[in-house]
XYZ file of C-alpha atoms in Angstrom:
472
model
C -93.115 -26.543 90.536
C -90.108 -25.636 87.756
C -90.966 -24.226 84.728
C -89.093 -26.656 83.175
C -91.267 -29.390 84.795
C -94.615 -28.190 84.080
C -93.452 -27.900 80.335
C -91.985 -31.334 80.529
C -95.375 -32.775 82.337
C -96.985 -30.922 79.388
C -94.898 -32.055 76.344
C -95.147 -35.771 77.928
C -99.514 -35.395 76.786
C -99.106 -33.751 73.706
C -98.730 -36.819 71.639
C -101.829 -38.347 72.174
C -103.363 -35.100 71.563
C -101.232 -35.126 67.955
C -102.369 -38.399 66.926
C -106.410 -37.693 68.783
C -106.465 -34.639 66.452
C -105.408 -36.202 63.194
C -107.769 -39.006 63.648
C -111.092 -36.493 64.779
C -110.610 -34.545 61.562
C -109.265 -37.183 58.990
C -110.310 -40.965 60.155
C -113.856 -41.014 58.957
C -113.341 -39.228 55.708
C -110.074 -41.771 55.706
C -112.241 -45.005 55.862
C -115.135 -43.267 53.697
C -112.969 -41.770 50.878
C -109.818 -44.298 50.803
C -110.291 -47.245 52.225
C -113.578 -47.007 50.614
C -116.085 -48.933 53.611
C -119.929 -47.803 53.677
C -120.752 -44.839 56.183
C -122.314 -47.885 58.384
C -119.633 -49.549 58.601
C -117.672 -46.568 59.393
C -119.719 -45.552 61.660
C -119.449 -49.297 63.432
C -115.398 -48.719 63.012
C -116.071 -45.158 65.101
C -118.748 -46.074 67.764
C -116.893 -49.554 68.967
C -113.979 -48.419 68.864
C -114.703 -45.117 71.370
C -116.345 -47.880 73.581
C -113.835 -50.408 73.583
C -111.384 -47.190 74.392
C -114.260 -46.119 77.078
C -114.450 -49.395 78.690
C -110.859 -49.238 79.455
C -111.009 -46.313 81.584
C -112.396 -47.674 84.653
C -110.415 -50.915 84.195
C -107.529 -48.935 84.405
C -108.521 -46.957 87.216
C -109.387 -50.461 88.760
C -105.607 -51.930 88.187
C -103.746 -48.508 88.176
C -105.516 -48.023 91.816
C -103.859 -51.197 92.667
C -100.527 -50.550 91.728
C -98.005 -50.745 94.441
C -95.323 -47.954 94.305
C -92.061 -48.099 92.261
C -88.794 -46.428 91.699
C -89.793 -44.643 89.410
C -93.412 -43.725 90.643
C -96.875 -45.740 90.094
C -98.271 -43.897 87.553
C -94.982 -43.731 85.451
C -94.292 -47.356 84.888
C -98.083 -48.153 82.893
C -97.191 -44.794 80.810
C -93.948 -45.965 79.727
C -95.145 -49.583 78.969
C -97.744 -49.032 76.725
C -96.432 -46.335 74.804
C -94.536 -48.824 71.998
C -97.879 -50.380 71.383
C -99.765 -47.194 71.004
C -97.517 -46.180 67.992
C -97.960 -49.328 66.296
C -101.715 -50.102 66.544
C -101.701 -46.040 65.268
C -99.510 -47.056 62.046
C -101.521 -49.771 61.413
C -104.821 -48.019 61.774
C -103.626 -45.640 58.961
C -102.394 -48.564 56.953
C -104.490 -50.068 53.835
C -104.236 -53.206 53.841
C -103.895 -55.336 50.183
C -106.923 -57.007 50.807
C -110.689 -55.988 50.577
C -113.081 -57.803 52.459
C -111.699 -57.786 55.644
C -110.556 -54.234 55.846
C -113.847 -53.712 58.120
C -112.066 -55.962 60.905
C -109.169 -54.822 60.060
C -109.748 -50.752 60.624
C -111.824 -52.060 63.405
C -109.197 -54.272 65.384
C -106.570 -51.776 65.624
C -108.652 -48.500 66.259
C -110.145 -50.384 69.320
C -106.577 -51.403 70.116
C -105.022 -47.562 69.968
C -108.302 -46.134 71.467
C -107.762 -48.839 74.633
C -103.758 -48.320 74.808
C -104.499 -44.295 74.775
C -106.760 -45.016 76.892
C -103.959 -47.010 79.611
C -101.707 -43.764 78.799
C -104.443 -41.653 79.717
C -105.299 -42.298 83.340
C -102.423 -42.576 84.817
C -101.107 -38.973 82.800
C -104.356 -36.895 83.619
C -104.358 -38.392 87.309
C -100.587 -37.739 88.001
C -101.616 -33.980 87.989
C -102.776 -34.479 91.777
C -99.320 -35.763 92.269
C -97.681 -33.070 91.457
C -98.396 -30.403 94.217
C -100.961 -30.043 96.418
C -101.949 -26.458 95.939
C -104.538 -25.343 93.836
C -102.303 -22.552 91.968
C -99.539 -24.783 91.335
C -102.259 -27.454 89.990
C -104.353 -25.154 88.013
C -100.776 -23.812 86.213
C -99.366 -27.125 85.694
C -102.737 -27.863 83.967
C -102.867 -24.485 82.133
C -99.303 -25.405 81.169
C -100.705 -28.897 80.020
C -103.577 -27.700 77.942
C -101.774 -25.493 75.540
C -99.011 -28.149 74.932
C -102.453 -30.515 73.870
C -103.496 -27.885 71.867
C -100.466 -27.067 70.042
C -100.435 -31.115 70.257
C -103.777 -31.191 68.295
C -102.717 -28.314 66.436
C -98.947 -29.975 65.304
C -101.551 -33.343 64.660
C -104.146 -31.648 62.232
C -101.301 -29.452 60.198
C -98.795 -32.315 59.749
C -101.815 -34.907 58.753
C -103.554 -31.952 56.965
C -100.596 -31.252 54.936
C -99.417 -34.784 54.154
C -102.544 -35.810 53.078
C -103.994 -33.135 51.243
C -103.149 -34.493 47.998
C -105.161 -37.375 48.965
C -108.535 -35.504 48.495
C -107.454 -33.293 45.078
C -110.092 -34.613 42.863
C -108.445 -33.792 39.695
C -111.592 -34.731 37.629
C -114.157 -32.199 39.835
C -114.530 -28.697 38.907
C -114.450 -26.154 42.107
C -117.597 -24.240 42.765
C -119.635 -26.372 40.026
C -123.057 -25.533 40.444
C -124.868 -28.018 43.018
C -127.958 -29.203 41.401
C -126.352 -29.922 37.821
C -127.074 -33.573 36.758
C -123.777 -33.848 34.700
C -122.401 -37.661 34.481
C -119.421 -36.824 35.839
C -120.484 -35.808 38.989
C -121.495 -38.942 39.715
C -117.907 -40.515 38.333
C -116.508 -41.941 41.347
C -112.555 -41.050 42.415
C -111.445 -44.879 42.981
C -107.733 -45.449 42.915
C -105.992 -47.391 40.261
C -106.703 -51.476 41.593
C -103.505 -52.191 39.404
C -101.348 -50.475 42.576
C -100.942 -52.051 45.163
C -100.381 -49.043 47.402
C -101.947 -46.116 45.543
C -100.542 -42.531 46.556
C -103.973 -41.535 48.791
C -102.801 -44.515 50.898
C -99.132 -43.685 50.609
C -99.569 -40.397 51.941
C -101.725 -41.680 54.908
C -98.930 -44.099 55.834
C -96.289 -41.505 56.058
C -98.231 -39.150 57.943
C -98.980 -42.295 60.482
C -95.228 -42.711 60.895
C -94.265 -39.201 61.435
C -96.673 -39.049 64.096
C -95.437 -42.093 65.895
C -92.053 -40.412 66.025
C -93.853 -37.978 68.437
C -95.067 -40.170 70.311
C -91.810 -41.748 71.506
C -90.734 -37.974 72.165
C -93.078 -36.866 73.877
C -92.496 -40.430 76.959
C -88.678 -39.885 76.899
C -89.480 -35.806 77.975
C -91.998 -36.866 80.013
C -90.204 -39.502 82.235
C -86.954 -37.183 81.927
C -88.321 -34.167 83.181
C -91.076 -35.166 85.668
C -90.590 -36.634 89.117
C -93.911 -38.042 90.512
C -94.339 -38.082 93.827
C -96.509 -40.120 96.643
C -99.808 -38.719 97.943
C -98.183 -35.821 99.895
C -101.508 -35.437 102.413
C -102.391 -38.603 103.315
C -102.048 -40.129 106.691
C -100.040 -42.966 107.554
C -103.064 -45.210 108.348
C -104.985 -44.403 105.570
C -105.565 -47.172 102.993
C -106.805 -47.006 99.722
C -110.631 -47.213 98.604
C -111.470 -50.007 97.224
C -112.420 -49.768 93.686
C -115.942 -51.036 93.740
C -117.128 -48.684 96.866
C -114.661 -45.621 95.330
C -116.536 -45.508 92.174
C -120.274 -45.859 93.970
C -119.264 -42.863 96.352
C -117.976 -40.804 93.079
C -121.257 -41.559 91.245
C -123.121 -40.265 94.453
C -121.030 -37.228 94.189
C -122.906 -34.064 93.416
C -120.578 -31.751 91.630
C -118.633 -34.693 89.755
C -122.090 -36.141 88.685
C -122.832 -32.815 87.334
C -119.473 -31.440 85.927
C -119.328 -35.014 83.908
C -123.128 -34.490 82.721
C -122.307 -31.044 81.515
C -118.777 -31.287 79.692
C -119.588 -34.863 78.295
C -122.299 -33.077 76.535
C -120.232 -30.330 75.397
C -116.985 -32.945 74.442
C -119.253 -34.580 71.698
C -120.472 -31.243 70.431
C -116.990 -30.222 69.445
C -116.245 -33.932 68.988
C -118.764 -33.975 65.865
C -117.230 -30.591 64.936
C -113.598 -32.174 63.963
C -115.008 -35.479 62.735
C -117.417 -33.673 60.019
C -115.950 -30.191 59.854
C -113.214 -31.957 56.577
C -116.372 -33.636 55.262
C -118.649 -30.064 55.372
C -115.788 -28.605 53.975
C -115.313 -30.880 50.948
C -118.838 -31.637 50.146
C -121.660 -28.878 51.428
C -119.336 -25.996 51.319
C -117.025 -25.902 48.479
C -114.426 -25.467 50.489
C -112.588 -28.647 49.798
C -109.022 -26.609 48.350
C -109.022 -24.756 52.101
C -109.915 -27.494 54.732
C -106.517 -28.060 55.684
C -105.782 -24.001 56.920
C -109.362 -24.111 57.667
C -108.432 -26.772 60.336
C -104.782 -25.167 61.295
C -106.927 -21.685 61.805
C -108.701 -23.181 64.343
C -106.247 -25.028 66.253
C -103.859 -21.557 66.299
C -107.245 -19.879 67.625
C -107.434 -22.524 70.304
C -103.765 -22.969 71.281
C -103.083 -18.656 71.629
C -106.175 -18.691 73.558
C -105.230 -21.109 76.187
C -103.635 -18.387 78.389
C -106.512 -16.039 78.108
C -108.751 -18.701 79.467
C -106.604 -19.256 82.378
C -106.496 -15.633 83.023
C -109.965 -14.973 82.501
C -110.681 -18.240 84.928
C -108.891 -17.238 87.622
C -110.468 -13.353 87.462
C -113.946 -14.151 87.115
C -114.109 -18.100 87.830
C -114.135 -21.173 86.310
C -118.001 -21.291 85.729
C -118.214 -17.859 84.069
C -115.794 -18.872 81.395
C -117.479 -21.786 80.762
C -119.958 -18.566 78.785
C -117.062 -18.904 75.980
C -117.947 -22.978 75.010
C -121.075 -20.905 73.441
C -119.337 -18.591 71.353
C -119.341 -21.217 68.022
C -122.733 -21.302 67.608
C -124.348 -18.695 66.235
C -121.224 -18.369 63.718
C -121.330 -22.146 62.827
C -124.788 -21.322 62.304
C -123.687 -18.654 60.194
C -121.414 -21.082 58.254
C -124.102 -23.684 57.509
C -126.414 -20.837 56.307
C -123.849 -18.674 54.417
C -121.083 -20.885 53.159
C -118.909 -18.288 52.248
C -114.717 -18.409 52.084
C -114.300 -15.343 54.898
C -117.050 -16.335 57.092
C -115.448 -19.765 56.605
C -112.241 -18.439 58.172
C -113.694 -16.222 61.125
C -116.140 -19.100 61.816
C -112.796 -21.606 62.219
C -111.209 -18.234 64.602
C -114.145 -18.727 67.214
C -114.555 -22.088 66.689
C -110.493 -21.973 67.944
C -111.621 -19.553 70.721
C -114.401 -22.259 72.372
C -112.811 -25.583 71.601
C -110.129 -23.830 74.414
C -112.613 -23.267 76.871
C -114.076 -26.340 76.274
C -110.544 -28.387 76.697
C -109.036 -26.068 79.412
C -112.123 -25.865 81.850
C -112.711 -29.801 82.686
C -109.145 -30.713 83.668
C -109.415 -27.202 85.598
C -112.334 -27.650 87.997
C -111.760 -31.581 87.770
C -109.152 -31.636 90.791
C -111.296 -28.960 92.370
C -114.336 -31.882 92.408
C -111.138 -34.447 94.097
C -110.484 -31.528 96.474
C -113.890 -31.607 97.400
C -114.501 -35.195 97.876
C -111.291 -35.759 99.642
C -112.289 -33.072 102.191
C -115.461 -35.358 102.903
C -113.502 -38.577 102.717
C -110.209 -37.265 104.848
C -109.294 -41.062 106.097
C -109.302 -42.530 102.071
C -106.983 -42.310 99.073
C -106.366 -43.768 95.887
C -109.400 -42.522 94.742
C -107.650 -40.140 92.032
C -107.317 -42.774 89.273
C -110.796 -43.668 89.604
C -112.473 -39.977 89.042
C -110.026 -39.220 86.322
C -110.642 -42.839 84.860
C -114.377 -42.444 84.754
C -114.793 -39.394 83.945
C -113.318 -40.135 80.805
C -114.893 -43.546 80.305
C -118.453 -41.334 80.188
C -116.888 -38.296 77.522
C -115.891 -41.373 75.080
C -118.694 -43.314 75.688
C -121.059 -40.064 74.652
C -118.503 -39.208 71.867
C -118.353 -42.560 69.921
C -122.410 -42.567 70.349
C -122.510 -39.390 68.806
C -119.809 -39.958 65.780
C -122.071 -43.392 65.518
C -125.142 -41.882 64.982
C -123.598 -39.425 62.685
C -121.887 -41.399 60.316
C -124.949 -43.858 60.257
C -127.117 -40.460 59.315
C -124.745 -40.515 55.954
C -125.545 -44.019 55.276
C -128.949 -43.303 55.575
C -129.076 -40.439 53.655
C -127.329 -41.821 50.873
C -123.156 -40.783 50.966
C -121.262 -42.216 48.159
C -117.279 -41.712 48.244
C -115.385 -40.857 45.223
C -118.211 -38.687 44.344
C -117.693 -34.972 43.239
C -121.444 -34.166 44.343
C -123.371 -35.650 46.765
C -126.758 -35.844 46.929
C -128.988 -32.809 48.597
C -129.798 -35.048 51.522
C -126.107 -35.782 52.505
C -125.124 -31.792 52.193
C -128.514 -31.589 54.531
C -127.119 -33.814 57.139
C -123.964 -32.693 56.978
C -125.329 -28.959 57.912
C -127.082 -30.794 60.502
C -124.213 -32.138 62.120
C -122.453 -29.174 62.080
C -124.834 -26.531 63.000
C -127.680 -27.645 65.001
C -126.558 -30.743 66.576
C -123.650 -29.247 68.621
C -125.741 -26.427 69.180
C -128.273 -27.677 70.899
C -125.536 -30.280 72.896
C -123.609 -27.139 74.272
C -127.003 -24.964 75.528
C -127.826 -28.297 77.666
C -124.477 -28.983 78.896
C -124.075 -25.267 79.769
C -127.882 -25.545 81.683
C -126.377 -28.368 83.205
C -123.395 -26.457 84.834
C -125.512 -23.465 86.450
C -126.270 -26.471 89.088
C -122.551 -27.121 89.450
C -121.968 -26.149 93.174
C -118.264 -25.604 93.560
C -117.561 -21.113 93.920
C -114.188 -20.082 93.801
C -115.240 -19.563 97.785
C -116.194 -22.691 98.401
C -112.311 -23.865 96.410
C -110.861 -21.259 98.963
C -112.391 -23.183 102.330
C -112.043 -26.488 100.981
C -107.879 -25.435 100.554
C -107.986 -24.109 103.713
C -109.636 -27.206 104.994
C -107.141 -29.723 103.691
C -104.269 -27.417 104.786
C -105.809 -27.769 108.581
C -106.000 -31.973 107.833
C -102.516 -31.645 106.677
């Protein structure tokens, strides 16, 4: 593989990673703050719309598996297609509309729309790595190359919508680092917009950031389908014939070291998932650290996206289950955080957080082809099967994410959140702690437990390439 086409395969992914990032740290405090929905209704928005985007996944696989073979590939054609519908459900989700009383369905229709179009991007994207080359190195590298471009992707995604919509959360009528437990009426005055505008600036700014970010998205699919050639299933025989879906998805569920790679990192993908989706509300509300959120954010996406190399370095030294160790780095500083909310701890809290949300992103889409290796070496006379462990293995980290950003924005309901507040009440600032801290803390010690059973050595990876070579 080119240089150029590994950073062309990468670039193509980067956009959904742009407009994935803006929405895990700005969409719930969007829908909370400006559009101005409860936190239960919110939290409906969040959950349904992860699961209509999780549900997709294995009906792609399921049509993407059936695709017959183009011109231009048979992974190519579905990324290309859905692509001008992505960026305008992702406009519209961002956009506010005139009315009131429908703006639950409204948030609600098109989130579930982008999260199932990302969703059809996806699959085919994350599965076409397997169709790149079929040696580990080359596969490992192109997805090494990959993962920083999503990085910097979700890096570009939180600074631009950071940025942009910063102004949107200036309360000009709060006082910074006002004593908490003061019982002052204006704390309670809420922040509403102006009904005489139609379009008040908070909204304006969200808008603009929305259509900036579609620009990247049409980008990123012309460098893509420029700059990467896909190519058929280079090792299988003549005679083989694709798994059908059905009996390819019950032999991946039987699967021992998929079962338990997908138990371990979906576990650890909604730990870092309820990270980004509270980390702007912490920030704003339980840390008084609402005038720093946005470099807060862009410290830990630089920490993340420098790191990327290091990772793959330090993966292909010492393994790929060794560096999983770094996932755990965040917590006892995040712990730190919650218990000390001070402005430099803030800062070297966001530099490790950086430093494990890389392991965390890097390591799947590493040892996932391993797992395809694996299973292809015990299934030699099958193919096709690609789509469908890419396709649910993503179905299950969405499903577990939009449970988990669910429960957590119905814990601020429950606990009282008002928006437009400068203060919220002791019980919210408690919950949000809890969400930050403990929560992910306890999600990442399990997954990790969970991964000591994963039985794939960089041995066993060396046999099982020496294996396919001999079938080959």
């Amino acid at each position: 593989l080119s240089i150029c086409g590994k950073l062309c395969y990468a670039i193509g992914g980067a956009p959904n990673q742009v407009a994935g990032s803006a929405a895990a740290f700005f969409l719930q405090i969007y829908l909370l703050d400006i559009a101005h929905i409860t936190p239960f209704h919110a939290s409906l928005v969040l959950f349904i719309g992860k699961a209509s985007g999780a549900v997709t996944d294995p009906v792609a696989g399921f049509f993407i598996s059936k695709s017959r073979w183009t011109k231009i590939g048979r992974l190519m054609p579905w990324m290309l297609a859905c692509t001008p519908f992505t960026v305008v459900s992702y406009f519209f989700m961002w956009y506010l509309p005139p009315f009131v009383s429908g703006r639950v369905a409204w948030y609600l229709t098109f989130y579930c729309l982008f999260q199932a179009l990302t969703t059809l991007f996806q699959v085919p994207y994350s599965a076409l790595t397997m169709f790149l080359s079929t040696d580990q190195k080359e596969r490992d590298s192109a997805t090494a190359y990959r993962m920083t471009m999503e990085v910097l992707g979700t890096l570009i995604g939180a600074a631009l919508q950071g940025q942009i919509v910063a102004s949107a959360h200036v309360s000009h009528h709060c006082t910074v680092n006002s004593p908490v437990n003061t019982t002052d009426s204006w704390h309670d005055t809420p922040s509403f917009p102006d009904p005489s505008d139609p379009l008040p600036h908070q909204a304006k700014v969200y808008t603009i950031a929305a259509g900036v970010i579609g620009g990247v998205y049409l980008l990123g699919i012309v460098t893509l389908f420029l700059g990467v050639k896909e190519k058929d299933d280079p090792y299988a025989l003549n005679s083989d014939r694709a798994i059908p879906f059905c009996k390819g998805l019950g032999l991946t569920m039987k699967h021992g070291p998929y079962v338990k790679l997908t138990a371990s990192f979906l576990l650890i993908s909604t730990a870092v998932q309820l990270e980004q989706s509270n980390f702007v509300l912490f920030c704003t509300h339980a840390a008084d650290l609402r005038n720093h959120f946005q470099y807060l954010v862009v410290t830990i996406l630089v920490s993340a996206a420098v790191s990327i190399p290091f990772w793959q370095k330090f993966l292909q030294r010492f393994g790929k289950k060794c560096a999983a160790c770094g996932v755990s780095w965040m917590i006892p500083f995040a712990v730190m955080l919650v218990t000390i909310p001070n402005l430099i701890l803030a800062y070297f809290v966001a530099f490790i957080s950086g430093l494990s949300i890389a392991a965390s992103l890097l390591l799947p889409w590493s040892m996932l082809p391993d797992v395809v290796d694996n299973f292809r070496l015990q299934n030699p006379h099958g193919k096709g099967h690609e789509t469908i462990f890419y396709s649910s293995y993503v179905f299950f980290t969405k499903m577990s994410a939009g449970i988990g950003l669910g429960i957590s924005a119905a814990g601020l309901e429950f606990t009282g959140y008002k928006p437009g507040i400068c203060r919220q009440s002791n019980d919210v600032i408690l919950t949000l702690k809890i969400l930050i801290g403990a929560v992910p803390a306890i999600l990442i010690l399990i997954g990790l437990f969970i991964l000591l059973f994963y039985p794939i050595t960089e041995e066993s990876r060396k046999e099982t390439k020496l294996a396919l070579e001999v079938l080959r």
